[in-house]
């Protein structure tokens, strides 16, 4: 009898900047010790994926199976069939950050879909400790947990609370997630963006009303003394620098987005304000849990899902989706 060979699966691969293809790859049938197989249910397309497609990601080698916003069902072991959220940050467990309970900034971190192949495929092997039960969520909701956890982590890092004045610059998915969890913390939330379409989405989908075009003079009236926290989710060095003068005395700048450029600010102004700059990277288990609780409680609008695309159609649509990011929040891919 002829050997059928190793089963294969269709994978979404960014072959090179501007080239996205469906390619066959071996379908894993066994997982290493301590890992489990997960049958992928839904994949969110992230700004990171668009940057990879555009050739702008600093930590990536091509070709790469992308996809790190993942939900799926465990395919092996006693938890078989369980719907889970995949934490895509694979930490070493031994570096100083990991030993101090900060695996999100592990010195040897590997992110699925960036440093190693991701989950835009039918099945993937993941460390069991990175699989979080998603009871009460749909597969689509579970696939949104990771990007929302980025904002939840940033808000937790900031220490904001009831009555604080908050500005989120950048009203894309990460900015909206940050704004949602700042609102849940009790803050008065303002959003700023270059795109009128994105600000309109923030109003229509999430109910935010304090919206400002980028560059607007907002320091007047009740805002004359500035914001207690400014969260940057723009990915723009210029926008980050423009946010520093908007801080109130004693305020905090939280850098959620990552830029390759050097950031400049006036040391004298920072000392005068006794301001803080906080970097926020990835998320922790507590942030994932907080997001799932918020979804179950109805605090996250289901309309954040702008559409679904079968994996087979993605090569013909990826470029158009990248070009229309001002008009969409989150696209989910089904394998």
Coordinates of C-alpha atoms in Angstrom, one line a residue:
X1 CA 0.0 0.0 0.0
X2 CA 1.4 3.4 -0.9
X3 CA 2.3 5.7 2.0
X4 CA 0.0 8.7 2.0
X5 CA 2.8 10.8 3.6
X6 CA 2.5 13.5 6.2
X7 CA -0.9 15.3 6.2
X8 CA -0.7 18.9 5.1
X9 CA -2.7 22.0 5.8
X10 CA -3.2 25.4 4.1
X11 CA -1.3 28.2 5.8
X12 CA -1.4 31.9 5.3
X13 CA 2.2 32.9 4.5
X14 CA 3.7 36.3 4.0
X15 CA 6.4 35.3 1.6
X16 CA 8.0 38.7 1.2
X17 CA 6.8 42.3 1.6
X18 CA 3.7 42.7 -0.5
X19 CA 3.3 38.9 -1.2
X20 CA 0.8 36.9 0.8
X21 CA 0.1 33.3 -0.3
X22 CA -1.6 30.1 0.8
X23 CA 1.0 27.4 1.1
X24 CA 0.8 23.8 2.2
X25 CA 2.7 23.0 5.4
X26 CA 2.8 19.8 7.5
X27 CA -0.1 19.5 9.9
X28 CA 1.2 18.6 13.3
X29 CA 0.0 15.3 14.7
X30 CA 1.9 15.3 18.0
X31 CA 3.0 18.1 20.4
X32 CA 6.1 18.3 22.5
X33 CA 5.9 17.5 26.2
X34 CA 4.1 20.3 27.9
X35 CA 2.5 21.5 24.7
X36 CA -0.9 20.8 23.2
X37 CA -2.3 20.8 19.7
X38 CA -5.0 23.4 19.0
X39 CA -7.4 23.4 16.1
X40 CA -7.7 27.0 15.1
X41 CA -11.2 28.5 15.0
X42 CA -10.6 32.2 14.2
X43 CA -7.7 34.5 13.6
X44 CA -7.7 38.3 13.9
X45 CA -5.7 40.3 11.5
X46 CA -3.6 42.7 13.5
X47 CA -1.7 45.9 12.7
X48 CA 1.5 43.8 13.1
X49 CA 0.3 41.6 10.2
X50 CA -0.3 44.6 8.0
X51 CA 3.2 45.9 9.0
X52 CA 4.7 42.5 8.0
X53 CA 2.9 42.7 4.7
X54 CA 4.2 46.2 4.1
X55 CA 7.8 45.1 5.0
X56 CA 7.9 47.4 8.1
X57 CA 8.4 44.9 10.9
X58 CA 11.8 45.1 12.5
X59 CA 11.9 41.6 14.1
X60 CA 10.8 39.4 11.2
X61 CA 12.4 37.0 8.7
X62 CA 10.4 36.0 5.6
X63 CA 8.7 33.8 4.7
X64 CA 6.5 33.7 7.8
X65 CA 3.1 32.1 8.7
X66 CA 1.4 35.0 10.3
X67 CA -1.4 35.2 12.8
X68 CA -1.2 35.7 16.6
X69 CA -4.7 36.7 17.6
X70 CA -6.0 33.2 17.9
X71 CA -8.9 31.1 19.3
X72 CA -9.3 27.4 18.9
X73 CA -10.3 24.1 20.3
X74 CA -7.7 21.9 22.1
X75 CA -7.2 18.8 19.9
X76 CA -5.2 16.6 22.3
X77 CA -5.1 15.5 25.9
X78 CA -7.8 15.5 28.6
X79 CA -8.8 19.1 27.6
X80 CA -9.7 18.0 24.1
X81 CA -12.5 20.1 22.6
X82 CA -12.2 23.0 25.0
X83 CA -12.4 26.5 23.5
X84 CA -9.3 28.5 24.4
X85 CA -7.7 31.8 23.8
X86 CA -4.1 31.5 22.7
X87 CA -1.5 33.7 24.5
X88 CA 1.0 34.1 21.6
X89 CA 3.9 35.3 23.7
X90 CA 6.2 32.4 24.3
X91 CA 8.5 33.2 27.2
X92 CA 11.6 31.4 28.4
X93 CA 10.6 31.1 32.0
X94 CA 14.1 31.6 33.3
X95 CA 15.3 35.1 32.5
X96 CA 15.1 37.9 35.2
X97 CA 11.8 39.3 33.8
X98 CA 10.2 35.8 33.8
X99 CA 11.5 35.1 37.3
X100 CA 10.0 38.4 38.5
X101 CA 6.5 37.6 37.1
X102 CA 6.9 39.6 33.9
X103 CA 6.8 37.0 31.1
X104 CA 5.3 39.6 28.7
X105 CA 8.7 41.3 28.5
X106 CA 10.9 38.1 28.6
X107 CA 14.4 38.9 27.3
X108 CA 14.1 35.9 24.9
X109 CA 10.4 36.2 24.0
X110 CA 9.1 34.6 20.8
X111 CA 5.8 35.8 19.5
X112 CA 3.7 33.5 17.3
X113 CA 3.5 34.9 13.8
X114 CA 6.6 37.1 14.3
X115 CA 9.6 35.3 15.7
X116 CA 8.2 31.9 14.8
X117 CA 5.4 30.7 12.6
X118 CA 1.9 31.7 13.8
X119 CA -1.6 30.4 13.7
X120 CA -3.1 31.3 10.3
X121 CA -3.6 27.6 9.6
X122 CA -5.7 24.7 10.7
X123 CA -3.7 23.5 13.6
X124 CA -0.8 24.7 15.8
X125 CA 1.1 23.4 18.8
X126 CA 1.2 25.8 21.8
X127 CA 2.6 25.4 25.4
X128 CA -0.3 24.4 27.6
X129 CA 0.3 27.3 30.0
X130 CA -0.5 29.7 27.1
X131 CA -4.0 28.3 26.6
X132 CA -6.7 30.1 28.6
X133 CA -10.2 28.7 28.9
X134 CA -12.7 30.8 27.0
X135 CA -15.9 29.6 28.7
X136 CA -18.9 31.7 27.7
X137 CA -17.3 33.2 24.7
X138 CA -17.8 32.5 21.0
X139 CA -14.7 31.6 18.9
X140 CA -15.0 35.0 17.3
X141 CA -15.0 36.8 20.7
X142 CA -12.1 34.6 21.9
X143 CA -10.0 35.6 18.9
X144 CA -10.3 39.3 19.9
X145 CA -9.1 38.8 23.5
X146 CA -5.4 39.2 22.7
X147 CA -5.6 42.6 21.0
X148 CA -7.9 43.9 23.7
X149 CA -5.5 42.6 26.4
X150 CA -2.8 45.0 25.0
X151 CA -5.0 47.9 26.0
X152 CA -6.1 46.4 29.3
X153 CA -2.4 45.9 30.2
X154 CA -1.5 49.4 29.4
X155 CA -4.4 50.7 31.5
X156 CA -3.4 48.5 34.4
X157 CA 0.3 49.7 34.1
X158 CA -0.9 53.4 34.2
X159 CA -2.6 53.3 37.5
X160 CA -5.5 55.5 36.3
X161 CA -8.8 55.5 38.1
X162 CA -12.1 57.2 38.7
X163 CA -12.2 60.8 37.7
X164 CA -8.9 60.9 35.8
X165 CA -8.7 62.7 32.5
X166 CA -7.3 60.4 29.8
X167 CA -6.3 61.0 26.2
X168 CA -5.8 58.1 23.8
X169 CA -4.0 59.1 20.6
X170 CA -4.7 56.7 17.8
X171 CA -8.2 55.3 17.4
X172 CA -7.3 52.0 15.7
X173 CA -8.0 48.6 17.3
X174 CA -5.3 48.9 20.0
X175 CA -6.4 52.5 20.8
X176 CA -10.0 51.5 21.0
X177 CA -9.2 48.7 23.3
X178 CA -7.2 51.0 25.5
X179 CA -10.0 53.5 25.6
X180 CA -12.6 50.9 26.5
X181 CA -10.6 49.7 29.5
X182 CA -9.7 53.3 30.6
X183 CA -13.5 53.9 30.6
X184 CA -14.1 50.8 32.6
X185 CA -11.5 52.1 35.1
X186 CA -13.7 55.1 35.6
X187 CA -11.7 57.7 33.7
X188 CA -13.1 60.4 31.4
X189 CA -11.8 59.3 28.0
X190 CA -10.9 61.5 25.1
X191 CA -9.7 60.1 21.7
X192 CA -7.5 61.8 19.1
X193 CA -6.8 60.6 15.5
X194 CA -5.8 61.9 12.1
X195 CA -8.7 59.9 10.5
X196 CA -12.2 61.3 10.8
X197 CA -13.4 57.8 9.8
X198 CA -11.7 56.2 12.8
X199 CA -13.1 58.8 15.2
X200 CA -16.6 58.2 13.7
X201 CA -16.1 54.4 14.3
X202 CA -15.2 55.2 17.9
X203 CA -18.4 57.1 18.3
X204 CA -20.7 54.7 16.5
X205 CA -19.3 51.4 17.7
X206 CA -18.1 52.3 21.2
X207 CA -20.1 55.3 22.2
X208 CA -17.1 57.7 22.7
X209 CA -18.1 61.3 22.3
X210 CA -15.0 63.3 23.4
X211 CA -13.2 63.1 20.0
X212 CA -10.5 65.4 18.7
X213 CA -8.7 65.6 15.3
X214 CA -5.0 65.2 15.5
X215 CA -3.2 68.5 16.2
X216 CA -6.3 70.2 17.7
X217 CA -5.7 72.7 20.5
X218 CA -7.4 70.7 23.3
X219 CA -5.8 72.6 26.3
X220 CA -8.7 74.9 27.1
X221 CA -11.7 75.0 29.5
X222 CA -11.8 71.9 31.7
X223 CA -8.8 70.5 29.9
X224 CA -6.6 73.6 30.3
X225 CA -4.3 71.9 32.8
X226 CA -3.9 68.8 30.6
X227 CA -4.5 65.1 31.0
X228 CA -3.6 62.8 33.9
X229 CA -2.6 60.1 31.3
X230 CA -1.9 60.2 27.6
X231 CA -1.8 56.7 25.9
X232 CA -0.1 56.6 22.6
X233 CA -1.4 54.0 20.1
X234 CA -0.4 55.7 16.9
X235 CA 3.0 54.1 16.0
X236 CA 4.2 57.6 15.2
X237 CA 7.2 59.2 16.8
X238 CA 5.9 62.6 15.9
X239 CA 2.5 61.9 17.6
X240 CA 4.3 60.6 20.7
X241 CA 6.3 63.8 21.0
X242 CA 3.2 65.9 20.5
X243 CA 1.5 64.1 23.4
X244 CA 4.1 65.1 26.0
X245 CA 2.9 68.8 26.3
X246 CA -0.6 67.5 26.8
X247 CA 0.2 65.9 30.2
X248 CA -1.0 67.5 33.4
X249 CA 1.4 68.1 36.2
X250 CA 1.9 64.7 37.8
X251 CA 0.7 63.0 34.6
X252 CA 1.8 59.8 32.9
X253 CA 2.7 59.1 29.3
X254 CA 2.0 55.5 28.4
X255 CA 3.7 54.2 25.2
X256 CA 1.5 51.4 23.9
X257 CA 2.7 51.5 20.3
X258 CA 6.3 50.8 19.3
X259 CA 8.4 53.0 17.0
X260 CA 11.9 52.5 15.6
X261 CA 12.7 56.2 16.0
X262 CA 14.3 58.0 18.9
X263 CA 11.8 60.0 21.0
X264 CA 12.7 63.5 22.2
X265 CA 11.2 65.5 25.0
X266 CA 12.1 68.5 27.2
X267 CA 13.7 67.3 30.4
X268 CA 12.9 70.6 32.1
X269 CA 9.2 70.2 31.3
X270 CA 9.1 66.7 32.5
X271 CA 10.8 67.6 35.8
X272 CA 8.4 70.6 36.2
X273 CA 5.5 68.2 35.8
X274 CA 7.1 65.3 37.8
X275 CA 5.7 63.3 34.8
X276 CA 6.3 59.6 34.1
X277 CA 6.9 57.7 30.9
X278 CA 5.8 54.0 30.9
X279 CA 6.4 51.5 28.2
X280 CA 3.7 48.9 27.9
X281 CA 4.5 45.6 26.1
X282 CA 2.2 42.7 25.3
X283 CA -0.1 41.5 28.2
X284 CA -0.2 39.2 31.2
X285 CA -2.6 36.3 32.1
X286 CA -4.5 38.8 34.4
X287 CA -5.1 41.1 31.4
X288 CA -6.5 38.2 29.3
X289 CA -8.8 37.3 32.2
X290 CA -9.9 40.9 32.6
X291 CA -10.8 41.1 28.9
X292 CA -12.8 37.9 29.0
X293 CA -14.7 39.1 32.0
X294 CA -15.5 42.4 30.3
X295 CA -16.7 40.5 27.2
X296 CA -18.9 38.3 29.2
X297 CA -20.3 41.3 31.0
X298 CA -21.2 43.0 27.7
X299 CA -18.7 45.8 28.0
X300 CA -17.0 45.1 24.7
X301 CA -19.1 45.9 21.6
X302 CA -19.6 42.9 19.2
X303 CA -19.6 45.4 16.3
X304 CA -15.8 45.7 16.7
X305 CA -15.7 42.7 14.2
X306 CA -15.9 44.5 10.9
X307 CA -16.1 41.3 8.8
X308 CA -14.9 37.7 8.3
X309 CA -12.8 36.4 5.5
X310 CA -12.1 32.7 4.6
X311 CA -8.4 32.0 4.5
X312 CA -8.7 30.9 0.9
X313 CA -9.8 34.4 -0.1
X314 CA -7.2 36.3 1.8
X315 CA -4.4 36.4 -0.8
X316 CA -6.7 38.3 -3.2
X317 CA -8.0 40.6 -0.5
X318 CA -5.0 41.3 1.8
X319 CA -3.8 44.4 0.0
X320 CA -7.3 46.0 -0.1
X321 CA -7.8 45.3 3.6
X322 CA -4.5 47.0 4.4
X323 CA -5.5 50.0 2.3
X324 CA -9.0 50.3 4.0
X325 CA -7.8 50.2 7.6
X326 CA -9.5 53.6 8.4
X327 CA -12.9 52.0 7.8
X328 CA -12.5 48.8 9.6
X329 CA -11.7 47.7 13.2
X330 CA -11.1 44.0 13.2
X331 CA -11.2 41.4 10.4
X332 CA -11.4 37.8 11.4
X333 CA -10.1 35.0 9.2
X334 CA -11.6 31.5 9.3
X335 CA -9.2 28.6 8.4

